[in-house]
PDB file of C-alpha atoms in Angstrom:
ATOM      1  CA  SER A   1     -24.320  -5.520  24.625  1.00 65.00           C
ATOM      2  CA  ILE A   2     -21.055  -5.360  22.672  1.00 76.00           C
ATOM      3  CA  ASP A   3     -17.904  -6.604  24.337  1.00 81.00           C
ATOM      4  CA  PRO A   4     -15.662  -3.503  24.630  1.00 79.00           C
ATOM      5  CA  THR A   5     -12.570  -5.699  24.261  1.00 84.00           C
ATOM      6  CA  ASP A   6     -13.759  -6.869  20.822  1.00 87.00           C
ATOM      7  CA  PRO A   7     -11.432  -5.289  18.193  1.00 87.00           C
ATOM      8  CA  THR A   8     -14.502  -4.740  15.995  1.00 90.00           C
ATOM      9  CA  ALA A   9     -16.525  -3.148  18.823  1.00 92.00           C
ATOM     10  CA  ALA A  10     -16.496   0.329  17.264  1.00 92.00           C
ATOM     11  CA  LEU A  11     -17.772  -0.969  13.926  1.00 94.00           C
ATOM     12  CA  LYS A  12     -20.481  -3.027  15.614  1.00 93.00           C
ATOM     13  CA  ALA A  13     -21.584  -0.013  17.644  1.00 94.00           C
ATOM     14  CA  GLU A  14     -21.787   1.971  14.400  1.00 95.00           C
ATOM     15  CA  ALA A  15     -23.787  -0.843  12.780  1.00 96.00           C
ATOM     16  CA  LEU A  16     -26.488  -0.502  15.462  1.00 95.00           C
ATOM     17  CA  LYS A  17     -27.360   2.929  14.019  1.00 96.00           C
ATOM     18  CA  TYR A  18     -28.625   1.388  10.765  1.00 97.00           C
ATOM     19  CA  GLY A  19     -31.792  -0.480   9.935  1.00 95.00           C
ATOM     20  CA  SER A  20     -30.243  -2.850   7.410  1.00 97.00           C
ATOM     21  CA  ALA A  21     -26.896  -4.321   6.467  1.00 96.00           C
ATOM     22  CA  GLU A  22     -27.150  -2.618   3.074  1.00 97.00           C
ATOM     23  CA  GLU A  23     -27.520   0.810   4.720  1.00 97.00           C
ATOM     24  CA  PHE A  24     -24.513   0.065   6.921  1.00 97.00           C
ATOM     25  CA  VAL A  25     -22.379  -0.987   3.951  1.00 97.00           C
ATOM     26  CA  ASN A  26     -23.440   2.076   1.953  1.00 97.00           C
ATOM     27  CA  SER A  27     -22.431   4.380   4.801  1.00 97.00           C
ATOM     28  CA  HIS A  28     -18.804   3.638   3.865  1.00 97.00           C
ATOM     29  CA  ASN A  29     -16.671   4.818   0.964  1.00 97.00           C
ATOM     30  CA  MET A  30     -15.724   2.133  -1.561  1.00 97.00           C
ATOM     31  CA  ARG A  31     -12.607   1.454  -3.631  1.00 96.00           C
ATOM     32  CA  TYR A  32     -11.106  -1.540  -5.430  1.00 94.00           C
ATOM     33  CA  HIS A  33      -8.154  -3.711  -4.512  1.00 91.00           C
ATOM     34  CA  GLN A  34      -6.689  -5.671  -7.420  1.00 88.00           C
ATOM     35  CA  THR A  35      -5.480  -9.107  -6.445  1.00 86.00           C
ATOM     36  CA  SER A  36      -5.654 -12.769  -7.391  1.00 85.00           C
ATOM     37  CA  PRO A  37      -8.899 -14.764  -6.981  1.00 87.00           C
ATOM     38  CA  GLU A  38      -7.147 -16.896  -4.349  1.00 88.00           C
ATOM     39  CA  ALA A  39      -6.059 -13.873  -2.320  1.00 86.00           C
ATOM     40  CA  SER A  40      -9.513 -12.322  -2.715  1.00 89.00           C
ATOM     41  CA  ALA A  41     -11.078 -15.388  -1.084  1.00 90.00           C
ATOM     42  CA  LEU A  42      -8.563 -15.254   1.783  1.00 90.00           C
ATOM     43  CA  ILE A  43      -9.214 -11.539   2.344  1.00 91.00           C
ATOM     44  CA  ASN A  44     -12.957 -12.155   2.517  1.00 89.00           C
ATOM     45  CA  LYS A  45     -12.353 -14.918   5.055  1.00 88.00           C
ATOM     46  CA  ASP A  46      -9.587 -13.502   7.238  1.00 88.00           C
ATOM     47  CA  GLY A  47      -9.361  -9.820   6.360  1.00 88.00           C
ATOM     48  CA  PHE A  48      -6.399  -7.891   5.019  1.00 85.00           C
ATOM     49  CA  LYS A  49      -2.914  -8.609   6.230  1.00 77.00           C
ATOM     50  CA  LEU A  50       0.123  -6.665   5.127  1.00 69.00           C
ATOM     51  CA  ASP A  51       1.627  -9.849   3.719  1.00 56.00           C
ATOM     52  CA  ASN A  52      -1.458 -10.406   1.509  1.00 41.00           C
ATOM     53  CA  ARG A  53      -0.294  -7.581  -0.721  1.00 42.00           C
ATOM     54  CA  ILE A  54       1.510  -4.478   0.380  1.00 46.00           C
ATOM     55  CA  SER A  55       3.011  -1.506  -1.352  1.00 49.00           C
ATOM     56  CA  SER A  56       5.941  -2.659  -3.446  1.00 59.00           C
ATOM     57  CA  LYS A  57       8.905  -3.604  -1.274  1.00 63.00           C
ATOM     58  CA  SER A  58      11.140  -1.452  -3.454  1.00 72.00           C
ATOM     59  CA  ASP A  59       8.758   1.502  -3.490  1.00 87.00           C
ATOM     60  CA  ILE A  60       9.010   4.729  -1.468  1.00 92.00           C
ATOM     61  CA  VAL A  61       5.340   5.108  -0.494  1.00 92.00           C
ATOM     62  CA  PRO A  62       4.210   3.970   2.969  1.00 93.00           C
ATOM     63  CA  VAL A  63       3.689   0.275   3.603  1.00 91.00           C
ATOM     64  CA  GLY A  64       0.010  -0.513   3.212  1.00 91.00           C
ATOM     65  CA  VAL A  65      -2.777  -1.876   1.043  1.00 91.00           C
ATOM     66  CA  SER A  66      -3.058  -0.210  -2.360  1.00 90.00           C
ATOM     67  CA  THR A  67      -6.520   0.578  -3.706  1.00 93.00           C
ATOM     68  CA  LYS A  68      -7.906   2.366  -6.742  1.00 92.00           C
ATOM     69  CA  SER A  69     -11.099   4.207  -7.621  1.00 92.00           C
ATOM     70  CA  THR A  70     -12.193   2.014 -10.547  1.00 89.00           C
ATOM     71  CA  ASP A  71     -12.362  -1.678 -11.380  1.00 88.00           C
ATOM     72  CA  VAL A  72     -10.329  -1.184 -14.559  1.00 83.00           C
ATOM     73  CA  THR A  73      -7.561  -3.791 -14.618  1.00 80.00           C
ATOM     74  CA  ILE A  74      -4.031  -2.462 -14.354  1.00 77.00           C
ATOM     75  CA  SER A  75      -0.903  -4.336 -15.357  1.00 67.00           C
ATOM     76  CA  LEU A  76       0.192  -6.101 -12.177  1.00 60.00           C
ATOM     77  CA  PRO A  77       1.265  -9.681 -11.402  1.00 55.00           C
ATOM     78  CA  ASN A  78      -2.024 -10.168  -9.528  1.00 51.00           C
ATOM     79  CA  ASN A  79      -4.614  -9.047 -12.055  1.00 57.00           C
ATOM     80  CA  GLY A  80      -7.361 -11.636 -11.769  1.00 71.00           C
ATOM     81  CA  ALA A  81      -9.842 -10.036  -9.359  1.00 85.00           C
ATOM     82  CA  GLN A  82     -11.186  -6.568  -8.589  1.00 90.00           C
ATOM     83  CA  LEU A  83     -12.232  -6.730  -4.938  1.00 93.00           C
ATOM     84  CA  PRO A  84     -14.520  -3.922  -3.706  1.00 95.00           C
ATOM     85  CA  VAL A  85     -13.317  -2.715  -0.292  1.00 96.00           C
ATOM     86  CA  TYR A  86     -14.928  -0.270   2.103  1.00 97.00           C
ATOM     87  CA  TYR A  87     -13.611   2.276   4.596  1.00 97.00           C
ATOM     88  CA  ASN A  88     -14.980   4.885   6.969  1.00 95.00           C
ATOM     89  CA  LYS A  89     -15.978   8.159   5.305  1.00 95.00           C
ATOM     90  CA  ASN A  90     -14.230  10.006   8.128  1.00 95.00           C
ATOM     91  CA  ALA A  91     -10.877   8.326   7.455  1.00 96.00           C
ATOM     92  CA  LYS A  92      -7.954  10.743   7.534  1.00 97.00           C
ATOM     93  CA  VAL A  93      -6.518  10.661   4.019  1.00 97.00           C
ATOM     94  CA  LYS A  94      -3.715  12.975   2.847  1.00 97.00           C
ATOM     95  CA  SER A  95      -3.907  13.587  -0.887  1.00 97.00           C
ATOM     96  CA  PHE A  96      -1.249  14.485  -3.427  1.00 97.00           C
ATOM     97  CA  GLY A  97      -1.779  15.234  -7.085  1.00 96.00           C
ATOM     98  CA  THR A  98       1.323  13.404  -8.303  1.00 94.00           C
ATOM     99  CA  ARG A  99       4.110  11.180  -6.991  1.00 91.00           C
ATOM    100  CA  GLU A 100       6.476  14.140  -7.336  1.00 94.00           C
ATOM    101  CA  GLN A 101       4.313  16.149  -4.916  1.00 96.00           C
ATOM    102  CA  PHE A 102       4.315  13.199  -2.517  1.00 97.00           C
ATOM    103  CA  GLU A 103       8.124  13.020  -2.642  1.00 96.00           C
ATOM    104  CA  ASN A 104       8.524  16.772  -2.166  1.00 97.00           C
ATOM    105  CA  TYR A 105       6.297  16.724   0.922  1.00 98.00           C
ATOM    106  CA  PHE A 106       8.292  14.020   2.707  1.00 98.00           C
ATOM    107  CA  TYR A 107      11.617  15.372   1.430  1.00 98.00           C
ATOM    108  CA  SER A 108      10.966  18.762   3.062  1.00 98.00           C
ATOM    109  CA  HIS A 109       9.130  17.434   6.141  1.00 98.00           C
ATOM    110  CA  PRO A 110      10.576  18.609   9.496  1.00 97.00           C
ATOM    111  CA  ASP A 111      10.960  14.953  10.552  1.00 97.00           C
ATOM    112  CA  GLY A 112      11.997  13.794   7.095  1.00 97.00           C
ATOM    113  CA  THR A 113      15.795  13.797   7.428  1.00 98.00           C
ATOM    114  CA  ASP A 114      15.977  10.037   6.795  1.00 97.00           C
ATOM    115  CA  PHE A 115      13.788  10.387   3.719  1.00 98.00           C
ATOM    116  CA  LYS A 116      15.814  13.330   2.417  1.00 98.00           C
ATOM    117  CA  ASN A 117      19.200  11.641   2.920  1.00 98.00           C
ATOM    118  CA  ALA A 118      18.072   8.444   1.216  1.00 98.00           C
ATOM    119  CA  SER A 119      16.533  10.461  -1.626  1.00 97.00           C
ATOM    120  CA  ASN A 120      19.799  12.337  -2.168  1.00 98.00           C
ATOM    121  CA  ASP A 121      21.745   9.074  -2.121  1.00 98.00           C
ATOM    122  CA  LEU A 122      19.293   7.579  -4.613  1.00 97.00           C
ATOM    123  CA  ARG A 123      19.828  10.473  -7.013  1.00 96.00           C
ATOM    124  CA  ALA A 124      23.605  10.075  -6.730  1.00 98.00           C
ATOM    125  CA  ILE A 125      23.281   6.333  -7.403  1.00 97.00           C
ATOM    126  CA  ASP A 126      21.102   6.960 -10.449  1.00 95.00           C
ATOM    127  CA  LYS A 127      23.598   9.484 -11.814  1.00 97.00           C
ATOM    128  CA  ARG A 128      26.601   7.189 -11.270  1.00 96.00           C
ATOM    129  CA  TYR A 129      25.064   4.109 -12.874  1.00 96.00           C
ATOM    130  CA  ASP A 130      23.551   6.126 -15.700  1.00 95.00           C
ATOM    131  CA  GLN A 131      27.042   7.324 -16.598  1.00 96.00           C
ATOM    132  CA  GLN A 132      28.394   3.759 -16.450  1.00 95.00           C
ATOM    133  CA  LEU A 133      25.587   2.493 -18.647  1.00 93.00           C
ATOM    134  CA  GLU A 134      26.038   5.298 -21.153  1.00 94.00           C
ATOM    135  CA  GLU A 135      29.767   4.544 -21.427  1.00 93.00           C
ATOM    136  CA  ALA A 136      29.134   0.813 -21.893  1.00 91.00           C
ATOM    137  CA  LEU A 137      26.596   1.487 -24.634  1.00 90.00           C
ATOM    138  CA  ARG A 138      29.018   3.893 -26.302  1.00 89.00           C
ATOM    139  CA  GLN A 139      31.671   1.161 -26.344  1.00 89.00           C
ATOM    140  CA  TYR A 140      29.138  -1.302 -27.803  1.00 85.00           C
ATOM    141  CA  THR A 141      28.300   0.948 -30.753  1.00 85.00           C
ATOM    142  CA  LYS A 142      31.879   2.078 -31.399  1.00 84.00           C
ATOM    143  CA  ALA A 143      33.231   1.235 -34.835  1.00 74.00           C
ATOM    144  CA  GLY A 144      35.561  -1.737 -35.024  1.00 80.00           C
ATOM    145  CA  VAL A 145      34.227  -3.587 -31.992  1.00 80.00           C
ATOM    146  CA  GLY A 146      34.313  -7.338 -32.620  1.00 86.00           C
ATOM    147  CA  ALA A 147      31.562  -9.879 -31.946  1.00 86.00           C
ATOM    148  CA  LYS A 148      33.288 -11.268 -28.836  1.00 87.00           C
ATOM    149  CA  ASP A 149      33.740  -7.797 -27.390  1.00 87.00           C
ATOM    150  CA  ARG A 150      30.089  -7.041 -28.011  1.00 86.00           C
ATOM    151  CA  VAL A 151      29.124 -10.156 -26.029  1.00 90.00           C
ATOM    152  CA  ASP A 152      31.379  -9.029 -23.178  1.00 90.00           C
ATOM    153  CA  ILE A 153      29.888  -5.534 -23.234  1.00 90.00           C
ATOM    154  CA  LYS A 154      26.362  -6.970 -23.175  1.00 91.00           C
ATOM    155  CA  GLY A 155      27.292  -8.873 -20.025  1.00 93.00           C
ATOM    156  CA  LYS A 156      28.703  -5.687 -18.522  1.00 93.00           C
ATOM    157  CA  VAL A 157      25.472  -3.809 -19.319  1.00 93.00           C
ATOM    158  CA  GLU A 158      23.379  -6.465 -17.568  1.00 94.00           C
ATOM    159  CA  SER A 159      25.703  -6.331 -14.554  1.00 95.00           C
ATOM    160  CA  ILE A 160      25.403  -2.533 -14.387  1.00 95.00           C
ATOM    161  CA  LYS A 161      21.605  -2.757 -14.510  1.00 94.00           C
ATOM    162  CA  ALA A 162      21.472  -5.422 -11.777  1.00 95.00           C
ATOM    163  CA  ASN A 163      23.802  -3.513  -9.441  1.00 96.00           C
ATOM    164  CA  TRP A 164      21.936  -0.279 -10.145  1.00 95.00           C
ATOM    165  CA  GLU A 165      18.621  -1.862  -9.148  1.00 93.00           C
ATOM    166  CA  LYS A 166      20.131  -3.452  -6.028  1.00 94.00           C
ATOM    167  CA  ASP A 167      21.748  -0.245  -4.759  1.00 96.00           C
ATOM    168  CA  ALA A 168      18.742   1.905  -5.640  1.00 95.00           C
ATOM    169  CA  ASN A 169      16.324  -0.435  -3.856  1.00 92.00           C
ATOM    170  CA  LYS A 170      18.301  -0.106  -0.612  1.00 94.00           C
ATOM    171  CA  GLN A 171      17.624   3.636  -0.638  1.00 96.00           C
ATOM    172  CA  ARG A 172      13.974   3.177  -1.621  1.00 94.00           C
ATOM    173  CA  VAL A 173      13.465   0.887   1.368  1.00 92.00           C
ATOM    174  CA  LEU A 174      14.870   3.597   3.655  1.00 95.00           C
ATOM    175  CA  MET A 175      12.583   6.173   2.062  1.00 96.00           C
ATOM    176  CA  GLN A 176       9.598   3.854   2.516  1.00 94.00           C
ATOM    177  CA  LYS A 177      10.394   3.333   6.198  1.00 94.00           C
ATOM    178  CA  ALA A 178      10.631   7.099   6.672  1.00 97.00           C
ATOM    179  CA  SER A 179       7.381   7.890   4.836  1.00 96.00           C
ATOM    180  CA  THR A 180       5.564   5.146   6.779  1.00 95.00           C
ATOM    181  CA  ARG A 181       6.855   6.489  10.087  1.00 97.00           C
ATOM    182  CA  ILE A 182       5.899  10.091   9.312  1.00 98.00           C
ATOM    183  CA  ALA A 183       2.443   9.153   8.011  1.00 97.00           C
ATOM    184  CA  LYS A 184       1.718   7.227  11.212  1.00 96.00           C
ATOM    185  CA  GLN A 185       3.050  10.092  13.344  1.00 97.00           C
ATOM    186  CA  GLU A 186       0.574  12.386  11.618  1.00 97.00           C
ATOM    187  CA  GLY A 187      -2.272   9.999  12.439  1.00 97.00           C
ATOM    188  CA  LEU A 188      -3.059   9.314   8.789  1.00 97.00           C
ATOM    189  CA  ASP A 189      -5.213   6.389   7.769  1.00 97.00           C
ATOM    190  CA  ALA A 190      -4.140   6.577   4.145  1.00 97.00           C
ATOM    191  CA  ILE A 191      -2.072   8.361   1.508  1.00 96.00           C
ATOM    192  CA  ASN A 192      -3.652   9.183  -1.846  1.00 97.00           C
ATOM    193  CA  ILE A 193      -1.708   9.929  -5.030  1.00 95.00           C
ATOM    194  CA  ASN A 194      -4.249  11.005  -7.617  1.00 94.00           C
ATOM    195  CA  LYS A 195      -1.966  10.374 -10.595  1.00 90.00           C
ATOM    196  CA  ASP A 196       0.529   7.758  -9.457  1.00 88.00           C
ATOM    197  CA  ASN A 197       2.889   6.450 -12.118  1.00 77.00           C
ATOM    198  CA  GLY A 198       5.570   4.731 -10.067  1.00 62.00           C
ATOM    199  CA  GLY A 199       6.222   1.773  -7.796  1.00 52.00           C
ATOM    200  CA  LEU A 200       3.808  -1.054  -8.527  1.00 51.00           C
ATOM    201  CA  PHE A 201       2.270   0.799 -11.440  1.00 46.00           C
ATOM    202  CA  GLY A 202       5.335   1.501 -13.569  1.00 51.00           C
ATOM    203  CA  THR A 203       4.453   4.025 -16.254  1.00 55.00           C
ATOM    204  CA  ALA A 204       0.681   3.489 -15.963  1.00 66.00           C
ATOM    205  CA  ILE A 205      -1.133   6.377 -14.258  1.00 77.00           C
ATOM    206  CA  THR A 206      -3.369   5.160 -11.444  1.00 83.00           C
ATOM    207  CA  ASP A 207      -5.425   6.805  -8.709  1.00 91.00           C
ATOM    208  CA  ASN A 208      -3.708   5.097  -5.778  1.00 92.00           C
ATOM    209  CA  THR A 209      -4.840   5.243  -2.150  1.00 95.00           C
ATOM    210  CA  ILE A 210      -2.630   3.304   0.262  1.00 94.00           C
ATOM    211  CA  PHE A 211      -4.194   2.328   3.599  1.00 95.00           C
ATOM    212  CA  LEU A 212      -1.585   2.051   6.347  1.00 94.00           C
ATOM    213  CA  ASP A 213      -3.701  -0.119   8.637  1.00 92.00           C
ATOM    214  CA  PRO A 214      -5.214  -3.111   6.804  1.00 91.00           C
ATOM    215  CA  ASN A 215      -7.917  -3.354   9.478  1.00 90.00           C
ATOM    216  CA  LYS A 216      -9.369  -0.077   8.189  1.00 92.00           C
ATOM    217  CA  LEU A 217     -10.544  -1.915   5.048  1.00 95.00           C
ATOM    218  CA  LYS A 218     -13.470  -4.329   5.001  1.00 96.00           C
ATOM    219  CA  THR A 219     -15.217  -6.258   2.281  1.00 95.00           C
ATOM    220  CA  LYS A 220     -18.986  -6.145   1.821  1.00 96.00           C
ATOM    221  CA  GLN A 221     -19.291  -9.620   3.319  1.00 94.00           C
ATOM    222  CA  GLN A 222     -17.286  -8.620   6.388  1.00 95.00           C
ATOM    223  CA  LEU A 223     -19.400  -5.518   7.006  1.00 96.00           C
ATOM    224  CA  THR A 224     -22.572  -7.575   6.550  1.00 96.00           C
ATOM    225  CA  ASP A 225     -21.330 -10.153   9.066  1.00 95.00           C
ATOM    226  CA  LEU A 226     -20.465  -7.405  11.565  1.00 95.00           C
ATOM    227  CA  TYR A 227     -23.918  -5.877  11.134  1.00 96.00           C
ATOM    228  CA  ASN A 228     -25.622  -9.225  11.771  1.00 95.00           C
ATOM    229  CA  GLN A 229     -23.443  -9.917  14.809  1.00 93.00           C
ATOM    230  CA  ALA A 230     -24.225  -6.487  16.263  1.00 93.00           C
ATOM    231  CA  HIS A 231     -27.988  -6.976  15.793  1.00 93.00           C
ATOM    232  CA  THR A 232     -28.067 -10.513  17.180  1.00 89.00           C
ATOM    233  CA  PRO A 233     -29.175 -10.530  20.834  1.00 80.00           C
ATOM    234  CA  GLN A 234     -26.492 -11.923  23.058  1.00 72.00           C
ATOM    235  CA  PRO A 235     -27.600 -14.686  25.454  1.00 68.00           C
ATOM    236  CA  LYS A 236     -27.777 -13.615  29.057  1.00 68.00           C
ATOM    237  CA  PRO A 237     -25.222 -15.303  31.290  1.00 65.00           C
ATOM    238  CA  VAL A 238     -26.641 -18.154  33.342  1.00 66.00           C
ATOM    239  CA  THR A 239     -26.266 -17.553  37.047  1.00 70.00           C
ATOM    240  CA  GLN A 240     -26.033 -20.550  39.305  1.00 71.00           C
ATOM    241  CA  PRO A 241     -28.156 -20.432  42.454  1.00 72.00           C
ATOM    242  CA  LYS A 242     -26.212 -20.047  45.662  1.00 72.00           C
ATOM    243  CA  PRO A 243     -26.207 -23.162  47.801  1.00 72.00           C
ATOM    244  CA  GLU A 244     -28.386 -22.915  50.876  1.00 71.00           C
ATOM    245  CA  VAL A 245     -26.566 -22.691  54.150  1.00 66.00           C
ATOM    246  CA  ALA A 246     -27.773 -25.366  56.573  1.00 57.00           C
TER     247      ALA A 246
END
C-alpha cells in the first residue's frame, strides 16, 4: 500500500492505473523548460525548486517555473538545454492571448488593488524618466555642445537609465506579488500567455506557461521512478512474537 503521508502519494496512486511507465508518462501533458545542462541534471535529481529558475525577479507575472510548447531555443542566459517536463492534464491553467490581456485582467481584478496601484505608479515612472531622457538627448544633439559637455551628458543619460530601471523594478515586484497572490487565491496551477513578449523574453514572442507550484512539474525520469515505486510490492512489517507468560 502507498503511505498516505508520502507527498507523491497521489501520483503513485495514479500510476497504479497504468500497465507501463510509458503509458503513465504519456498520460501527462508535456512542455519544455529551457535551462543550463547543470540545472537540468539537478532538476532530474531533486525536482524543481523556485530558486532553480523562476519568473524574472523584475517581471510582473506570478512567481513560478516558465515553460514553453516547443524545444526551439530562445535568447536567455540559460540556453543550453531543453528539458521536457510533464504535468497533469487536469491542471487548472488560465490562458491569455497576450501580456496586455494578462495585465488588464489583474489590473481590473476585484482583489487587484495592489496590482493596479503599482501599475499606475509604473506608468508615471516611465513617463517621468522618458521626459528626462528625451531632454538629455536633446541637449546632447544641440548645436554648439562641446566634447566635454557631451561626455557629461552621456554620463547623465546612463544615470537616468539606471535610476529608471531601479524605480520601475520596485513597482514590477509589487505587481508580481499581487499577481502571484491572486492566482493562488483562484486555485490556479499555472498562467499561460500565448504570445508573451516581455519579462524574461524581451521582444521575442514565446508561448509561456508559468507553473506556480514547482512540484506540479515532473521529468520523464521522475515519473518513471514514481511508477516503479508504486508497482514495487512493499515488504510486510515483521511482527515480533509476544513473550510467553510463565
